[in-house]
Amino acid sequence: MTLLTILRYPDPRLHTVAKPVAAVDARLRQLVDAMFATMYEAAGIGLAATQVDVHERLIVIDASDKRDQPMVLINPEIIWVSPETRIGEEGCLSVPGIYDGVERSLAVKVQALDLDGKRQTHEAEGMLAVCIQHEMDHLLGKVFVEYLSPLKRNRIKTKMIKQIKDEARDAAGR
Ligand code: NI
């Protein structure tokens, strides 16, 4: 199984706005498989195509404890959010090692195509609802650290740039 490279913040490509998926076909199914493999390998609960440098409206999620409830959202649209919100700790495969509080709606309804090209409505709450909102942001070119204060964001940016440099240096010295 091909593993895809996950873009790391502050890579400017993470700020690309995704275009709709044109066709649910073999190419897309292959991409979905590779995205799931990449997400499970990285122990993440969600991955947006934006994060693997594919700028199409596609998300894979598995927010279950047993990692056995894969969910594919193609051309997703949030059609309802609960007025109740909560601040919860979030992380992101594109910002490894960083966790901080973000305010999200407690529950959402999202409409999306499935792998058969059929439109489905999903109702989500708790961790799944948070994950859907987080991944939907990626499709709009938004990373969760953008909800934090400029001071925190700049610290994270500096830390990430150093982390990427250190890794490149370690790889070169191997
Ligand atoms: Ni993320």
PDB file of C-alpha atoms and ligand atoms in Angstrom:
ATOM      1  CA  MET A   1       0.000   0.000   0.000  1.00  0.00           C
ATOM      2  CA  THR A   2       1.286   3.401  -0.951  1.00  0.00           C
ATOM      3  CA  LEU A   3       1.713   5.815   1.898  1.00  0.00           C
ATOM      4  CA  LEU A   4       1.315   9.466   1.022  1.00  0.00           C
ATOM      5  CA  THR A   5       3.438  12.320   2.327  1.00  0.00           C
ATOM      6  CA  ILE A   6       1.545  14.528   4.767  1.00  0.00           C
ATOM      7  CA  LEU A   7       2.231  18.249   4.321  1.00  0.00           C
ATOM      8  CA  ARG A   8       3.483  19.910   7.466  1.00  0.00           C
ATOM      9  CA  TYR A   9       2.484  23.309   8.788  1.00  0.00           C
ATOM     10  CA  PRO A  10       3.525  26.010   7.815  1.00  0.00           C
ATOM     11  CA  ASP A  11       3.669  24.593   4.267  1.00  0.00           C
ATOM     12  CA  PRO A  12       1.777  27.178   2.177  1.00  0.00           C
ATOM     13  CA  ARG A  13       0.048  24.405   0.188  1.00  0.00           C
ATOM     14  CA  LEU A  14      -2.049  23.715   3.304  1.00  0.00           C
ATOM     15  CA  HIS A  15      -3.802  27.009   2.590  1.00  0.00           C
ATOM     16  CA  THR A  16      -5.092  25.917  -0.825  1.00  0.00           C
ATOM     17  CA  VAL A  17      -8.881  25.915  -1.203  1.00  0.00           C
ATOM     18  CA  ALA A  18      -9.982  22.506  -2.523  1.00  0.00           C
ATOM     19  CA  LYS A  19     -12.102  22.083  -5.658  1.00  0.00           C
ATOM     20  CA  PRO A  20     -15.022  19.644  -5.895  1.00  0.00           C
ATOM     21  CA  VAL A  21     -14.246  16.036  -6.802  1.00  0.00           C
ATOM     22  CA  ALA A  22     -15.259  15.690 -10.461  1.00  0.00           C
ATOM     23  CA  ALA A  23     -15.960  11.954 -10.560  1.00  0.00           C
ATOM     24  CA  VAL A  24     -16.202   9.077  -8.106  1.00  0.00           C
ATOM     25  CA  ASP A  25     -14.111   6.665 -10.143  1.00  0.00           C
ATOM     26  CA  ALA A  26     -11.220   4.195  -9.863  1.00  0.00           C
ATOM     27  CA  ARG A  27      -8.670   7.005  -9.456  1.00  0.00           C
ATOM     28  CA  LEU A  28     -10.616   8.412  -6.525  1.00  0.00           C
ATOM     29  CA  ARG A  29     -11.057   5.007  -4.867  1.00  0.00           C
ATOM     30  CA  GLN A  30      -7.316   4.437  -5.117  1.00  0.00           C
ATOM     31  CA  LEU A  31      -6.669   7.826  -3.528  1.00  0.00           C
ATOM     32  CA  VAL A  32      -9.134   7.019  -0.724  1.00  0.00           C
ATOM     33  CA  ASP A  33      -7.339   3.699  -0.030  1.00  0.00           C
ATOM     34  CA  ALA A  34      -3.981   5.462   0.109  1.00  0.00           C
ATOM     35  CA  MET A  35      -5.375   8.177   2.385  1.00  0.00           C
ATOM     36  CA  PHE A  36      -6.800   5.601   4.824  1.00  0.00           C
ATOM     37  CA  ALA A  37      -3.490   3.706   4.875  1.00  0.00           C
ATOM     38  CA  THR A  38      -1.629   6.975   5.516  1.00  0.00           C
ATOM     39  CA  MET A  39      -4.055   8.051   8.259  1.00  0.00           C
ATOM     40  CA  TYR A  40      -3.993   4.688  10.088  1.00  0.00           C
ATOM     41  CA  GLU A  41      -0.186   4.487   9.805  1.00  0.00           C
ATOM     42  CA  ALA A  42       0.102   7.951  11.369  1.00  0.00           C
ATOM     43  CA  ALA A  43      -2.457   7.019  14.090  1.00  0.00           C
ATOM     44  CA  GLY A  44      -4.697   9.909  13.060  1.00  0.00           C
ATOM     45  CA  ILE A  45      -8.495  10.039  13.233  1.00  0.00           C
ATOM     46  CA  GLY A  46      -8.996  12.113  10.107  1.00  0.00           C
ATOM     47  CA  LEU A  47      -7.207  13.211   6.969  1.00  0.00           C
ATOM     48  CA  ALA A  48      -8.230  15.749   4.346  1.00  0.00           C
ATOM     49  CA  ALA A  49      -6.949  15.450   0.762  1.00  0.00           C
ATOM     50  CA  THR A  50      -5.426  18.929   1.179  1.00  0.00           C
ATOM     51  CA  GLN A  51      -2.964  17.429   3.668  1.00  0.00           C
ATOM     52  CA  VAL A  52      -1.579  15.050   1.046  1.00  0.00           C
ATOM     53  CA  ASP A  53      -1.356  17.865  -1.518  1.00  0.00           C
ATOM     54  CA  VAL A  54      -4.476  16.839  -3.449  1.00  0.00           C
ATOM     55  CA  HIS A  55      -6.736  19.869  -3.606  1.00  0.00           C
ATOM     56  CA  GLU A  56     -10.111  18.191  -3.988  1.00  0.00           C
ATOM     57  CA  ARG A  57     -13.008  18.059  -1.531  1.00  0.00           C
ATOM     58  CA  LEU A  58     -12.314  14.656  -0.003  1.00  0.00           C
ATOM     59  CA  ILE A  59     -11.991  13.569   3.636  1.00  0.00           C
ATOM     60  CA  VAL A  60     -11.367  10.213   5.314  1.00  0.00           C
ATOM     61  CA  ILE A  61     -12.189   9.734   9.002  1.00  0.00           C
ATOM     62  CA  ASP A  62     -12.169   6.992  11.584  1.00  0.00           C
ATOM     63  CA  ALA A  63     -12.939   8.388  15.022  1.00  0.00           C
ATOM     64  CA  SER A  64     -13.803   4.971  16.520  1.00  0.00           C
ATOM     65  CA  ASP A  65     -11.821   3.421  19.382  1.00  0.00           C
ATOM     66  CA  LYS A  66     -11.356   0.156  17.510  1.00  0.00           C
ATOM     67  CA  ARG A  67     -10.322   1.855  14.253  1.00  0.00           C
ATOM     68  CA  ASP A  68     -12.975  -0.103  12.374  1.00  0.00           C
ATOM     69  CA  GLN A  69     -15.425   2.593  11.271  1.00  0.00           C
ATOM     70  CA  PRO A  70     -13.903   4.190   8.165  1.00  0.00           C
ATOM     71  CA  MET A  71     -15.931   7.092   6.782  1.00  0.00           C
ATOM     72  CA  VAL A  72     -15.410   8.726   3.402  1.00  0.00           C
ATOM     73  CA  LEU A  73     -16.803  12.181   2.698  1.00  0.00           C
ATOM     74  CA  ILE A  74     -16.717  13.264  -0.950  1.00  0.00           C
ATOM     75  CA  ASN A  75     -17.742  16.857  -1.730  1.00  0.00           C
ATOM     76  CA  PRO A  76     -18.979  17.289   1.849  1.00  0.00           C
ATOM     77  CA  GLU A  77     -21.144  20.206   2.932  1.00  0.00           C
ATOM     78  CA  ILE A  78     -22.096  20.953   6.518  1.00  0.00           C
ATOM     79  CA  ILE A  79     -25.863  21.529   6.431  1.00  0.00           C
ATOM     80  CA  TRP A  80     -26.453  22.129  10.144  1.00  0.00           C
ATOM     81  CA  VAL A  81     -24.422  22.872  13.249  1.00  0.00           C
ATOM     82  CA  SER A  82     -25.687  22.832  16.823  1.00  0.00           C
ATOM     83  CA  PRO A  83     -25.767  26.233  18.510  1.00  0.00           C
ATOM     84  CA  GLU A  84     -24.083  24.636  21.530  1.00  0.00           C
ATOM     85  CA  THR A  85     -20.314  24.735  21.357  1.00  0.00           C
ATOM     86  CA  ARG A  86     -17.480  23.342  23.391  1.00  0.00           C
ATOM     87  CA  ILE A  87     -13.767  24.000  23.617  1.00  0.00           C
ATOM     88  CA  GLY A  88     -11.865  20.759  23.153  1.00  0.00           C
ATOM     89  CA  GLU A  89      -8.247  19.785  22.698  1.00  0.00           C
ATOM     90  CA  GLU A  90      -7.287  19.230  19.042  1.00  0.00           C
ATOM     91  CA  GLY A  91      -4.252  18.016  17.217  1.00  0.00           C
ATOM     92  CA  CYS A  92      -3.443  17.552  13.538  1.00  0.00           C
ATOM     93  CA  LEU A  93      -1.227  15.221  11.515  1.00  0.00           C
ATOM     94  CA  SER A  94       0.093  18.331   9.745  1.00  0.00           C
ATOM     95  CA  VAL A  95       1.143  19.892  13.072  1.00  0.00           C
ATOM     96  CA  PRO A  96       2.628  16.887  14.907  1.00  0.00           C
ATOM     97  CA  GLY A  97       3.018  17.108  18.672  1.00  0.00           C
ATOM     98  CA  ILE A  98       0.891  20.241  19.062  1.00  0.00           C
ATOM     99  CA  TYR A  99      -2.442  20.151  20.901  1.00  0.00           C
ATOM    100  CA  ASP A 100      -4.598  23.097  21.871  1.00  0.00           C
ATOM    101  CA  GLY A 101      -8.177  24.074  22.589  1.00  0.00           C
ATOM    102  CA  VAL A 102     -10.535  25.006  19.754  1.00  0.00           C
ATOM    103  CA  GLU A 103     -14.208  25.938  20.070  1.00  0.00           C
ATOM    104  CA  ARG A 104     -16.469  23.762  17.900  1.00  0.00           C
ATOM    105  CA  SER A 105     -20.161  22.949  17.612  1.00  0.00           C
ATOM    106  CA  LEU A 106     -21.163  19.918  19.668  1.00  0.00           C
ATOM    107  CA  ALA A 107     -23.055  18.316  16.790  1.00  0.00           C
ATOM    108  CA  VAL A 108     -23.196  18.680  13.005  1.00  0.00           C
ATOM    109  CA  LYS A 109     -25.028  17.311  10.020  1.00  0.00           C
ATOM    110  CA  VAL A 110     -22.996  16.816   6.882  1.00  0.00           C
ATOM    111  CA  GLN A 111     -24.045  15.803   3.398  1.00  0.00           C
ATOM    112  CA  ALA A 112     -21.532  14.069   1.155  1.00  0.00           C
ATOM    113  CA  LEU A 113     -21.184  11.522  -1.620  1.00  0.00           C
ATOM    114  CA  ASP A 114     -20.054   8.030  -0.682  1.00  0.00           C
ATOM    115  CA  LEU A 115     -17.757   5.758  -2.703  1.00  0.00           C
ATOM    116  CA  ASP A 116     -20.731   4.698  -4.837  1.00  0.00           C
ATOM    117  CA  GLY A 117     -21.381   8.323  -5.710  1.00  0.00           C
ATOM    118  CA  LYS A 118     -24.582   8.350  -3.621  1.00  0.00           C
ATOM    119  CA  ARG A 119     -25.478  11.342  -1.485  1.00  0.00           C
ATOM    120  CA  GLN A 120     -25.616  10.511   2.216  1.00  0.00           C
ATOM    121  CA  THR A 121     -26.456  12.586   5.269  1.00  0.00           C
ATOM    122  CA  HIS A 122     -24.418  11.954   8.406  1.00  0.00           C
ATOM    123  CA  GLU A 123     -25.317  13.179  11.864  1.00  0.00           C
ATOM    124  CA  ALA A 124     -22.361  13.415  14.178  1.00  0.00           C
ATOM    125  CA  GLU A 125     -21.633  14.464  17.721  1.00  0.00           C
ATOM    126  CA  GLY A 126     -18.723  14.328  20.125  1.00  0.00           C
ATOM    127  CA  MET A 127     -15.316  13.482  18.747  1.00  0.00           C
ATOM    128  CA  LEU A 128     -16.677  12.660  15.280  1.00  0.00           C
ATOM    129  CA  ALA A 129     -18.379  16.068  15.030  1.00  0.00           C
ATOM    130  CA  VAL A 130     -15.160  17.820  16.046  1.00  0.00           C
ATOM    131  CA  CYS A 131     -13.189  15.776  13.549  1.00  0.00           C
ATOM    132  CA  ILE A 132     -15.579  16.595  10.687  1.00  0.00           C
ATOM    133  CA  GLN A 133     -15.356  20.336  11.436  1.00  0.00           C
ATOM    134  CA  HIS A 134     -11.552  20.146  11.674  1.00  0.00           C
ATOM    135  CA  GLU A 135     -11.240  18.306   8.338  1.00  0.00           C
ATOM    136  CA  MET A 136     -13.761  20.595   6.605  1.00  0.00           C
ATOM    137  CA  ASP A 137     -11.518  23.504   7.594  1.00  0.00           C
ATOM    138  CA  HIS A 138      -8.581  21.814   5.821  1.00  0.00           C
ATOM    139  CA  LEU A 139     -10.581  21.826   2.565  1.00  0.00           C
ATOM    140  CA  LEU A 140     -10.911  25.594   2.958  1.00  0.00           C
ATOM    141  CA  GLY A 141      -7.172  25.934   3.485  1.00  0.00           C
ATOM    142  CA  LYS A 142      -7.463  26.414   7.226  1.00  0.00           C
ATOM    143  CA  VAL A 143      -5.293  24.700   9.849  1.00  0.00           C
ATOM    144  CA  PHE A 144      -6.537  24.554  13.486  1.00  0.00           C
ATOM    145  CA  VAL A 145      -3.622  26.637  14.793  1.00  0.00           C
ATOM    146  CA  GLU A 146      -5.206  29.593  12.987  1.00  0.00           C
ATOM    147  CA  TYR A 147      -7.830  29.666  15.771  1.00  0.00           C
ATOM    148  CA  LEU A 148      -5.084  30.301  18.328  1.00  0.00           C
ATOM    149  CA  SER A 149      -3.579  33.659  19.246  1.00  0.00           C
ATOM    150  CA  PRO A 150      -0.956  35.106  16.859  1.00  0.00           C
ATOM    151  CA  LEU A 151       1.631  34.687  19.613  1.00  0.00           C
ATOM    152  CA  LYS A 152       0.918  30.969  20.053  1.00  0.00           C
ATOM    153  CA  ARG A 153       0.710  30.464  16.306  1.00  0.00           C
ATOM    154  CA  ASN A 154       4.104  32.056  15.738  1.00  0.00           C
ATOM    155  CA  ARG A 155       5.650  29.901  18.453  1.00  0.00           C
ATOM    156  CA  ILE A 156       4.200  26.801  16.804  1.00  0.00           C
ATOM    157  CA  LYS A 157       5.445  27.946  13.391  1.00  0.00           C
ATOM    158  CA  THR A 158       8.978  28.408  14.724  1.00  0.00           C
ATOM    159  CA  LYS A 159       8.859  25.024  16.462  1.00  0.00           C
ATOM    160  CA  MET A 160       7.619  23.258  13.321  1.00  0.00           C
ATOM    161  CA  ILE A 161      10.254  24.858  11.084  1.00  0.00           C
ATOM    162  CA  LYS A 162      12.958  23.757  13.527  1.00  0.00           C
ATOM    163  CA  GLN A 163      11.478  20.236  13.719  1.00  0.00           C
ATOM    164  CA  ILE A 164      11.467  19.909   9.925  1.00  0.00           C
ATOM    165  CA  LYS A 165      15.080  21.197   9.698  1.00  0.00           C
ATOM    166  CA  ASP A 166      16.266  18.819  12.450  1.00  0.00           C
ATOM    167  CA  GLU A 167      14.603  15.878  10.714  1.00  0.00           C
ATOM    168  CA  ALA A 168      16.199  16.802   7.376  1.00  0.00           C
ATOM    169  CA  ARG A 169      19.589  17.062   9.079  1.00  0.00           C
ATOM    170  CA  ASP A 170      19.155  13.696  10.834  1.00  0.00           C
ATOM    171  CA  ALA A 171      18.098  12.076   7.564  1.00  0.00           C
ATOM    172  CA  ALA A 172      21.145  13.519   5.781  1.00  0.00           C
ATOM    173  CA  GLY A 173      23.483  12.243   8.520  1.00  0.00           C
ATOM    174  CA  ARG A 174      22.164   8.713   8.382  1.00  0.00           C
TER     175      ARG A 174
HETATM  176 NI    NI B   1      -5.739  18.363  10.643  1.00  0.00          NI
END
